[in-house]
Coordinates of C-alpha atoms in Angstrom, one line a residue:
M1 CA 9.7 -40.1 -39.3
T2 CA 9.5 -39.0 -35.7
T3 CA 8.4 -35.4 -35.0
I4 CA 10.0 -33.8 -31.9
A5 CA 7.8 -31.3 -30.2
P6 CA 9.5 -28.0 -29.3
A7 CA 10.7 -27.8 -25.7
A8 CA 8.4 -25.9 -23.4
A9 CA 9.6 -22.6 -22.2
A10 CA 11.0 -22.6 -18.7
P11 CA 8.5 -21.2 -16.2
L12 CA 9.2 -17.6 -15.1
D13 CA 10.7 -17.2 -11.7
P14 CA 8.4 -14.7 -9.9
S15 CA 11.0 -14.0 -7.1
V16 CA 12.3 -10.4 -7.1
D17 CA 14.8 -11.5 -4.5
H18 CA 16.3 -14.1 -6.9
E19 CA 16.6 -11.4 -9.6
I20 CA 18.3 -8.9 -7.3
R21 CA 20.7 -11.6 -6.2
S22 CA 21.5 -12.4 -9.8
I23 CA 22.1 -8.7 -10.5
V24 CA 24.5 -8.4 -7.5
A25 CA 26.3 -11.7 -8.5
G26 CA 26.8 -10.4 -12.1
S27 CA 24.8 -13.1 -13.7
S28 CA 22.0 -10.7 -14.8
T29 CA 22.4 -7.6 -16.9
A30 CA 19.4 -5.9 -15.3
E31 CA 19.8 -3.0 -12.9
T32 CA 18.6 -2.6 -9.3
C33 CA 18.2 0.7 -7.4
N34 CA 20.2 -0.6 -4.5
T35 CA 22.4 -3.6 -4.2
D36 CA 21.9 -3.7 -0.5
L37 CA 18.5 -5.2 -1.2
A38 CA 20.2 -8.5 -1.6
A39 CA 21.1 -8.5 2.1
G40 CA 18.8 -9.7 4.8
P41 CA 16.6 -6.8 6.2
W42 CA 18.0 -7.5 9.7
A43 CA 21.2 -5.8 8.5
F44 CA 19.4 -2.5 8.6
D45 CA 17.0 -3.0 11.6
D46 CA 19.2 -0.9 13.9
R47 CA 19.4 2.0 11.5
P48 CA 16.8 4.8 11.2
G49 CA 15.2 4.9 7.8
Y50 CA 12.9 2.9 5.5
G51 CA 15.6 0.6 4.2
P52 CA 17.5 0.0 1.0
G53 CA 15.8 1.2 -2.1
S54 CA 13.8 4.0 -0.4
S55 CA 13.9 7.5 -1.7
M56 CA 16.5 9.9 -0.3
G57 CA 13.7 12.3 0.2
D58 CA 11.7 10.0 2.5
V59 CA 12.7 11.1 6.0
I60 CA 11.5 8.7 8.6
P61 CA 9.8 10.4 11.6
V62 CA 11.6 10.4 15.0
G63 CA 10.3 7.6 17.1
A64 CA 9.2 5.4 14.2
P65 CA 9.1 1.7 15.4
R66 CA 12.3 -0.2 15.2
Q67 CA 12.7 -4.0 15.0
G68 CA 14.7 -5.7 17.7
E69 CA 17.4 -8.2 16.8
L70 CA 16.3 -11.3 14.9
P71 CA 17.8 -14.5 16.5
Q72 CA 20.8 -15.7 14.7
A73 CA 19.2 -19.0 13.7
Y74 CA 16.7 -17.3 11.5
R75 CA 19.4 -15.0 9.9
D76 CA 21.6 -18.0 9.1
A77 CA 18.8 -20.3 7.7
S78 CA 18.6 -21.0 4.0
E79 CA 15.5 -20.2 1.9
E80 CA 14.6 -23.9 1.9
E81 CA 15.0 -24.3 5.6
L82 CA 12.9 -21.2 6.3
D83 CA 10.2 -22.5 3.9
A84 CA 10.1 -25.8 5.7
R85 CA 10.0 -24.2 9.2
I86 CA 7.1 -21.9 8.2
R87 CA 5.1 -24.7 6.8
A88 CA 5.7 -26.8 9.9
A89 CA 4.7 -24.0 12.2
K90 CA 1.5 -23.3 10.2
A91 CA 0.6 -27.0 10.2
T92 CA 1.0 -27.1 14.0
L93 CA -1.0 -23.9 14.6
G94 CA -3.8 -24.8 12.2
D95 CA -6.9 -22.5 12.4
R96 CA -5.3 -20.7 15.4
V97 CA -3.4 -18.5 13.0
V98 CA -4.2 -16.8 9.7
V99 CA -1.4 -15.3 7.6
L100 CA -2.2 -12.3 5.3
G101 CA 0.0 -11.3 2.5
H102 CA -0.1 -8.0 0.6
F103 CA 0.2 -8.1 -3.2
Y104 CA 3.5 -6.3 -2.9
Q105 CA 5.2 -8.8 -0.6
R106 CA 8.1 -10.9 -1.9
E107 CA 7.3 -14.2 -3.4
E108 CA 9.0 -16.1 -0.6
V109 CA 6.5 -14.7 1.9
V110 CA 3.3 -14.6 -0.3
R111 CA 3.5 -18.3 -0.9
H112 CA 2.7 -18.9 2.8
A113 CA -0.3 -16.5 2.9
D114 CA -3.8 -17.8 3.5
Y115 CA -5.1 -14.7 1.8
V116 CA -3.5 -12.3 -0.7
G117 CA -4.9 -8.9 -1.5
D118 CA -4.6 -5.2 -1.0
S119 CA -4.7 -3.6 2.4
F120 CA -8.5 -3.3 2.7
Q121 CA -9.2 -6.7 1.3
L122 CA -6.8 -8.2 3.8
A123 CA -8.3 -6.3 6.7
N124 CA -11.7 -7.8 5.7
A125 CA -10.1 -11.2 5.4
A126 CA -8.9 -10.8 9.0
A127 CA -12.4 -9.9 10.1
S128 CA -13.8 -13.0 8.5
R129 CA -11.6 -15.3 10.6
P130 CA -12.9 -14.7 14.2
E131 CA -11.7 -18.2 15.3
A132 CA -8.1 -17.3 14.7
E133 CA -6.2 -16.4 17.8
A134 CA -3.5 -14.6 15.8
I135 CA -3.4 -12.6 12.6
V136 CA 0.0 -12.4 11.0
F137 CA -0.1 -9.4 8.7
C138 CA 2.7 -9.5 6.1
G139 CA 2.5 -5.9 5.0
V140 CA 3.3 -2.6 6.6
H141 CA 2.4 -0.9 9.9
F142 CA -0.8 1.0 8.9
M143 CA -2.2 -2.3 7.5
A144 CA -1.7 -4.1 10.7
E145 CA -3.4 -1.2 12.6
T146 CA -6.4 -1.5 10.3
A147 CA -6.6 -5.2 10.8
D148 CA -6.5 -4.6 14.6
L149 CA -9.4 -2.1 14.2
L150 CA -11.5 -4.6 12.3
S151 CA -10.6 -7.8 14.2
G152 CA -11.8 -9.1 17.5
A153 CA -10.5 -7.7 20.8
D154 CA -9.2 -11.2 21.7
Q155 CA -7.2 -11.6 18.5
A156 CA -3.5 -10.7 18.3
V157 CA -2.5 -8.8 15.2
I158 CA 1.2 -9.4 14.5
L159 CA 3.6 -7.5 12.1
P160 CA 6.6 -9.7 11.5
N161 CA 9.0 -6.8 11.2
L162 CA 8.2 -3.6 13.2
A163 CA 10.5 -1.6 10.8
A164 CA 8.0 -2.2 8.0
G165 CA 6.5 1.2 7.9
C166 CA 5.2 3.3 5.0
S167 CA 6.7 6.6 3.9
M168 CA 3.5 7.8 2.4
A169 CA 1.5 7.2 5.5
D170 CA 4.2 9.0 7.5
M171 CA 3.8 12.1 5.3
A172 CA 0.5 12.9 7.1
D173 CA 1.5 13.4 10.7
I174 CA -1.4 13.8 13.2
D175 CA 0.0 17.0 14.6
Q176 CA 0.4 18.5 11.1
V177 CA -3.1 17.5 10.2
E178 CA -4.6 19.0 13.4
E179 CA -2.7 22.3 12.6
C180 CA -4.0 22.2 9.1
W181 CA -7.6 21.9 10.4
E182 CA -7.1 24.9 12.7
Q183 CA -5.8 27.0 9.8
L184 CA -8.7 25.9 7.6
E185 CA -11.1 27.0 10.4
D186 CA -9.5 30.5 10.2
V187 CA -10.3 30.6 6.5
Y188 CA -13.7 29.0 6.4
G189 CA -15.1 29.7 9.9
D190 CA -16.9 27.0 11.9
L191 CA -16.1 23.8 10.1
E192 CA -19.2 22.1 11.5
A193 CA -21.5 24.9 10.3
V194 CA -24.0 23.9 7.6
D195 CA -24.8 26.4 4.8
A196 CA -28.1 26.9 3.0
D197 CA -27.4 23.9 0.8
G198 CA -26.9 21.7 3.9
L199 CA -23.1 21.5 3.3
V200 CA -20.2 22.0 5.7
P201 CA -17.1 23.9 4.5
V202 CA -14.8 20.9 4.2
I203 CA -14.9 17.1 4.6
P204 CA -11.7 15.2 5.5
V205 CA -11.0 12.1 3.4
T206 CA -8.0 9.9 4.1
Y207 CA -6.6 7.1 2.0
M208 CA -6.4 3.7 3.6
N209 CA -2.6 4.2 3.5
S210 CA -2.6 6.3 6.6
S211 CA -2.1 5.8 10.3
A212 CA -4.8 4.8 12.7
A213 CA -4.4 8.3 14.3
I214 CA -5.3 9.9 11.0
K215 CA -8.3 7.6 10.5
G216 CA -9.4 8.6 14.0
F217 CA -9.1 12.3 13.1
V218 CA -11.2 11.8 10.1
G219 CA -13.8 9.9 12.1
R220 CA -14.1 12.6 14.7
H221 CA -14.6 15.3 12.0
G222 CA -17.3 13.8 9.9
G223 CA -14.9 12.3 7.3
I224 CA -14.4 9.0 5.7
V225 CA -11.7 6.5 4.5
C226 CA -11.1 5.5 0.9
T227 CA -9.2 2.9 -1.0
S228 CA -7.8 3.2 -4.6
S229 CA -10.7 1.0 -5.7
N230 CA -13.5 3.2 -4.3
A231 CA -12.0 6.7 -4.2
R232 CA -14.5 8.1 -6.7
T233 CA -17.5 6.8 -4.7
V234 CA -16.0 8.2 -1.5
L235 CA -15.4 11.6 -3.1
E236 CA -19.0 11.6 -4.3
W237 CA -20.1 10.9 -0.7
A238 CA -17.9 13.7 0.6
F239 CA -19.2 16.3 -2.0
A240 CA -22.7 15.4 -1.0
R241 CA -21.9 16.7 2.5
G242 CA -19.2 19.3 2.1
R243 CA -18.2 22.2 -0.2
R244 CA -14.7 20.9 -0.3
V245 CA -12.6 17.9 0.4
L246 CA -9.3 17.8 2.3
F247 CA -7.6 14.7 0.9
F248 CA -4.6 13.0 2.4
P249 CA -2.0 11.6 2.4
D250 CA -1.5 10.8 -1.3
Q251 CA -1.9 13.8 -3.6
H252 CA -1.8 11.8 -6.8
L253 CA -4.7 9.5 -6.0
G254 CA -6.7 12.5 -4.9
R255 CA -5.8 14.6 -8.0
N256 CA -6.3 11.7 -10.5
T257 CA -9.7 10.7 -9.0
A258 CA -11.1 14.3 -8.8
K259 CA -9.8 15.2 -12.3
A260 CA -11.7 12.1 -13.7
M261 CA -14.8 13.4 -11.9
G262 CA -14.5 16.8 -13.7
V263 CA -12.8 18.9 -11.0
P264 CA -10.4 21.4 -12.6
V265 CA -6.8 21.0 -11.6
E266 CA -6.8 24.8 -10.7
E267 CA -9.4 24.0 -8.0
M268 CA -7.1 21.5 -6.3
P269 CA -4.4 23.4 -4.4
M270 CA -1.6 21.5 -2.6
W271 CA -1.3 21.7 1.2
N272 CA 2.3 21.8 2.2
P273 CA 2.3 21.3 6.0
R274 CA 5.5 23.2 6.4
R275 CA 4.1 26.5 4.9
P276 CA 1.4 28.9 6.2
L277 CA -2.0 28.0 4.8
G278 CA -0.2 25.1 3.1
G279 CA 1.4 27.5 0.6
S280 CA -1.8 28.8 -0.8
T281 CA -3.7 32.1 -0.4
A282 CA -7.0 32.4 1.4
E283 CA -8.6 33.2 -1.9
Q284 CA -7.2 29.9 -3.5
L285 CA -8.5 27.9 -0.6
E286 CA -12.0 29.6 -0.9
D287 CA -12.1 28.6 -4.5
A288 CA -10.8 25.0 -3.8
R289 CA -12.8 21.9 -4.4
V290 CA -10.1 19.4 -3.3
I291 CA -7.2 20.4 -1.0
L292 CA -4.4 17.9 -1.7
W293 CA -2.0 16.9 1.0
H294 CA 1.7 17.0 0.0
G295 CA 2.2 13.3 0.1
F296 CA 3.1 10.6 -2.4
C297 CA 4.2 6.9 -2.8
S298 CA 7.9 6.7 -3.6
V299 CA 7.3 3.5 -5.6
H300 CA 4.7 4.9 -7.9
R301 CA 6.5 8.2 -8.3
R302 CA 9.3 6.3 -10.1
F303 CA 7.1 5.8 -13.2
T304 CA 7.4 8.4 -16.0
V305 CA 5.9 9.4 -19.3
D306 CA 9.3 8.6 -20.9
Q307 CA 9.0 5.0 -19.7
I308 CA 5.6 4.7 -21.3
A309 CA 7.0 6.1 -24.6
A310 CA 9.8 3.7 -24.5
A311 CA 7.4 0.8 -23.9
R312 CA 5.3 1.9 -26.9
D313 CA 8.4 2.2 -29.1
A314 CA 9.6 -1.3 -28.1
H315 CA 6.2 -3.0 -28.2
P316 CA 3.7 -1.4 -30.7
G317 CA 0.2 -2.1 -29.4
V318 CA 1.3 -2.5 -25.8
R319 CA -1.4 -2.1 -23.2
V320 CA -0.2 0.3 -20.5
I321 CA -1.9 0.0 -17.1
V322 CA -0.7 2.1 -14.1
H323 CA -1.8 2.6 -10.5
P324 CA -3.6 5.9 -9.7
E325 CA -0.9 6.7 -7.1
C326 CA 1.3 7.6 -10.2
P327 CA 1.6 11.3 -11.1
M328 CA -1.2 12.7 -13.3
A329 CA 0.9 13.0 -16.4
V330 CA 1.7 9.2 -16.2
V331 CA -1.9 8.3 -15.6
D332 CA -2.9 10.5 -18.6
A333 CA -0.3 8.9 -20.8
A334 CA -1.4 5.3 -19.9
D335 CA -4.2 3.4 -21.5
E336 CA -5.8 2.6 -18.1
A337 CA -5.3 3.3 -14.4
G338 CA -6.6 1.3 -11.5
S339 CA -6.0 -0.3 -8.2
T340 CA -3.8 -3.4 -7.7
D341 CA -6.9 -5.5 -7.8
Y342 CA -8.0 -3.8 -11.0
I343 CA -4.6 -4.4 -12.6
R344 CA -4.7 -8.1 -11.6
K345 CA -8.3 -8.6 -12.9
A346 CA -7.6 -6.7 -16.2
I347 CA -4.7 -9.0 -17.0
A348 CA -6.7 -12.1 -16.0
A349 CA -9.6 -11.1 -18.2
A350 CA -7.4 -10.7 -21.4
T351 CA -8.4 -13.5 -23.7
E352 CA -5.8 -13.0 -26.4
P353 CA -2.0 -12.9 -25.9
T354 CA -1.2 -9.3 -25.0
V355 CA 1.8 -7.2 -24.1
F356 CA 1.3 -5.4 -20.8
A357 CA 3.5 -2.7 -19.4
V358 CA 2.5 -2.2 -15.8
G359 CA 3.2 0.8 -13.5
T360 CA 3.0 -0.6 -10.0
E361 CA 5.3 -2.5 -7.5
V362 CA 7.6 -5.0 -9.1
N363 CA 6.8 -8.0 -6.9
L364 CA 3.2 -7.9 -8.1
V365 CA 4.3 -7.4 -11.7
Q366 CA 6.7 -10.3 -11.7
R367 CA 4.1 -12.6 -10.0
L368 CA 1.5 -11.7 -12.7
A369 CA 4.1 -12.4 -15.4
A370 CA 4.6 -15.9 -13.9
E371 CA 0.9 -16.5 -13.5
H372 CA 0.0 -15.5 -17.1
P373 CA 2.8 -16.9 -19.4
Q374 CA 0.5 -16.4 -22.4
H375 CA 1.1 -12.7 -22.1
T376 CA 4.2 -10.6 -22.0
I377 CA 4.1 -8.6 -18.8
F378 CA 6.8 -6.3 -17.6
C379 CA 7.3 -3.4 -15.2
L380 CA 7.4 0.1 -16.7
D381 CA 10.4 0.9 -14.7
P382 CA 13.4 -1.1 -16.0
V383 CA 15.2 -0.7 -12.7
V384 CA 14.3 -3.5 -10.2
C385 CA 13.3 -1.5 -7.1
P386 CA 10.7 -3.1 -4.8
C387 CA 8.9 -1.2 -2.1
S388 CA 11.6 -0.8 0.5
T389 CA 9.3 -1.2 3.5
M390 CA 7.3 -4.1 2.2
Y391 CA 10.7 -5.7 1.5
R392 CA 11.5 -5.6 5.2
I393 CA 9.1 -8.6 5.7
H394 CA 11.4 -11.6 5.1
P395 CA 10.7 -15.3 5.6
G396 CA 13.1 -15.2 8.5
Y397 CA 10.7 -12.9 10.4
L398 CA 7.7 -14.9 9.4
A399 CA 9.3 -18.1 10.7
W400 CA 10.2 -16.3 13.9
V401 CA 6.7 -15.0 14.8
L402 CA 5.0 -18.3 13.8
E403 CA 7.4 -20.4 15.8
G404 CA 6.9 -18.0 18.7
L405 CA 3.2 -18.7 18.5
V406 CA 3.9 -22.4 18.6
D407 CA 5.8 -21.8 21.8
G408 CA 3.1 -19.6 23.3
Q409 CA 4.9 -16.3 22.7
V410 CA 3.4 -13.3 20.8
H411 CA 6.0 -11.2 19.1
N412 CA 5.4 -7.8 17.6
R413 CA 1.7 -7.3 18.5
I414 CA 0.1 -4.2 17.0
T415 CA -2.6 -2.6 19.1
V416 CA -4.6 0.7 18.5
P417 CA -5.6 2.6 21.7
A418 CA -9.4 2.8 22.2
D419 CA -9.5 6.6 22.0
V420 CA -8.1 6.3 18.5
A421 CA -9.8 3.1 17.5
D422 CA -13.4 4.1 18.2
P423 CA -13.5 7.1 15.8
A424 CA -11.3 5.3 13.3
R425 CA -13.8 2.6 13.1
V426 CA -16.5 5.2 12.4
A427 CA -14.6 6.4 9.4
L428 CA -14.1 2.9 8.1
E429 CA -17.8 2.1 8.7
R430 CA -18.7 5.2 6.6
M431 CA -16.5 3.8 3.8
L432 CA -18.2 0.4 4.0
A433 CA -21.6 2.0 3.7
A434 CA -20.5 4.1 0.6
K435 CA -20.8 1.3 -1.9
P436 CA -19.2 1.7 -5.4
P437 CA -21.3 0.6 -8.4
A438 CA -19.3 -2.7 -8.5
A439 CA -17.7 -3.4 -5.1
P440 CA -14.1 -4.4 -5.1
A441 CA -13.6 -8.2 -4.9
A442 CA -12.6 -9.9 -1.7
A443 CA -9.0 -11.0 -1.4
W444 CA -8.4 -14.2 -3.3
E445 CA -7.6 -17.2 -1.2
N446 CA -4.2 -18.8 -1.8
A447 CA -4.6 -22.3 -2.9
S448 CA -1.1 -23.4 -1.7

């Protein structure tokens, strides 16, 4: 008698783009937040805004970078043709170029990255390749700025699509932050004055997800940069030097981190830059330990406590992991919260088949599901809605900038002026010196 082995399950397709196209074509019953996501990003390059899928509440600043018209040949090329052209250009360029891909990039871009990681890991990866003439950063604008800060002066940092900004980073405008600082000086007095305990009134802390101008402000005023991996260590550093922390631009990372450190929520007033004293009284600001900027990530704000409850009902025993950019109630309802690197490592470390409900950007979630078929991994939000600005990086743009380098042309170079870069590097160097108990791992190198 012949025994027939059961057929192996078909491998999961990690491509969010393919899923959105299936939804639009009617061959999938899933739902997407915007069917325009199936179109090429170049269809929206001449329009102000963050692109399809962005929150209606995210108003892009006047003067935000716009991408010029992508040549027709790249717009018309098939996925297979673009894949071949990118590989050919990379082979021609060799060590002259390094391609960096953020965890949240679409699969069709990430597969070509030499390094994949979060924004800080990738900036470090850029700094580790001084022989590369060009660094192609497949991420968003503030990430390319950080790579320029940490790379050599003779290296060109390239952002494939200039329209790939970040609504959270844009929520902390340098003029608004300067005005906030002046108002805090009216409340606290000289912000450089040291009290009897050796502390200044307030230390500014900015999340890595901020512009170079904001990092420069922090560097000039005795502050420091943090990532989602080392936010607690950075806050400890700041509290050792100041009575209070001004934390921007993401209120949720600041609140969740400080709350886990024992800071009462009542001592964390919000600073709304459109209101006098941020909307607080002078007494509330005097009593504050952490002043939270009114900023947030539109992707992580989509996750809710109801979604967690639905996941637990459908999958008893599910392990819920969310990013600390999620609202406090969501973090409290989850089993764990951590950075993108933490989420990736937690899933990789699970030795038994596990059901994971993950509260972070869907491109990373679907890639993790494909990489770990022994587990059941799904995004907490059932609506397929990638980060609208990360999604502006398309293989067509990547092929265009790489083939430009082959021809001796540098498209979309990102540079930070020296008067901003110098103090911004100071803030980054302070962060590097503030080591967490277990330092975040370096970006993993793509084997493809």
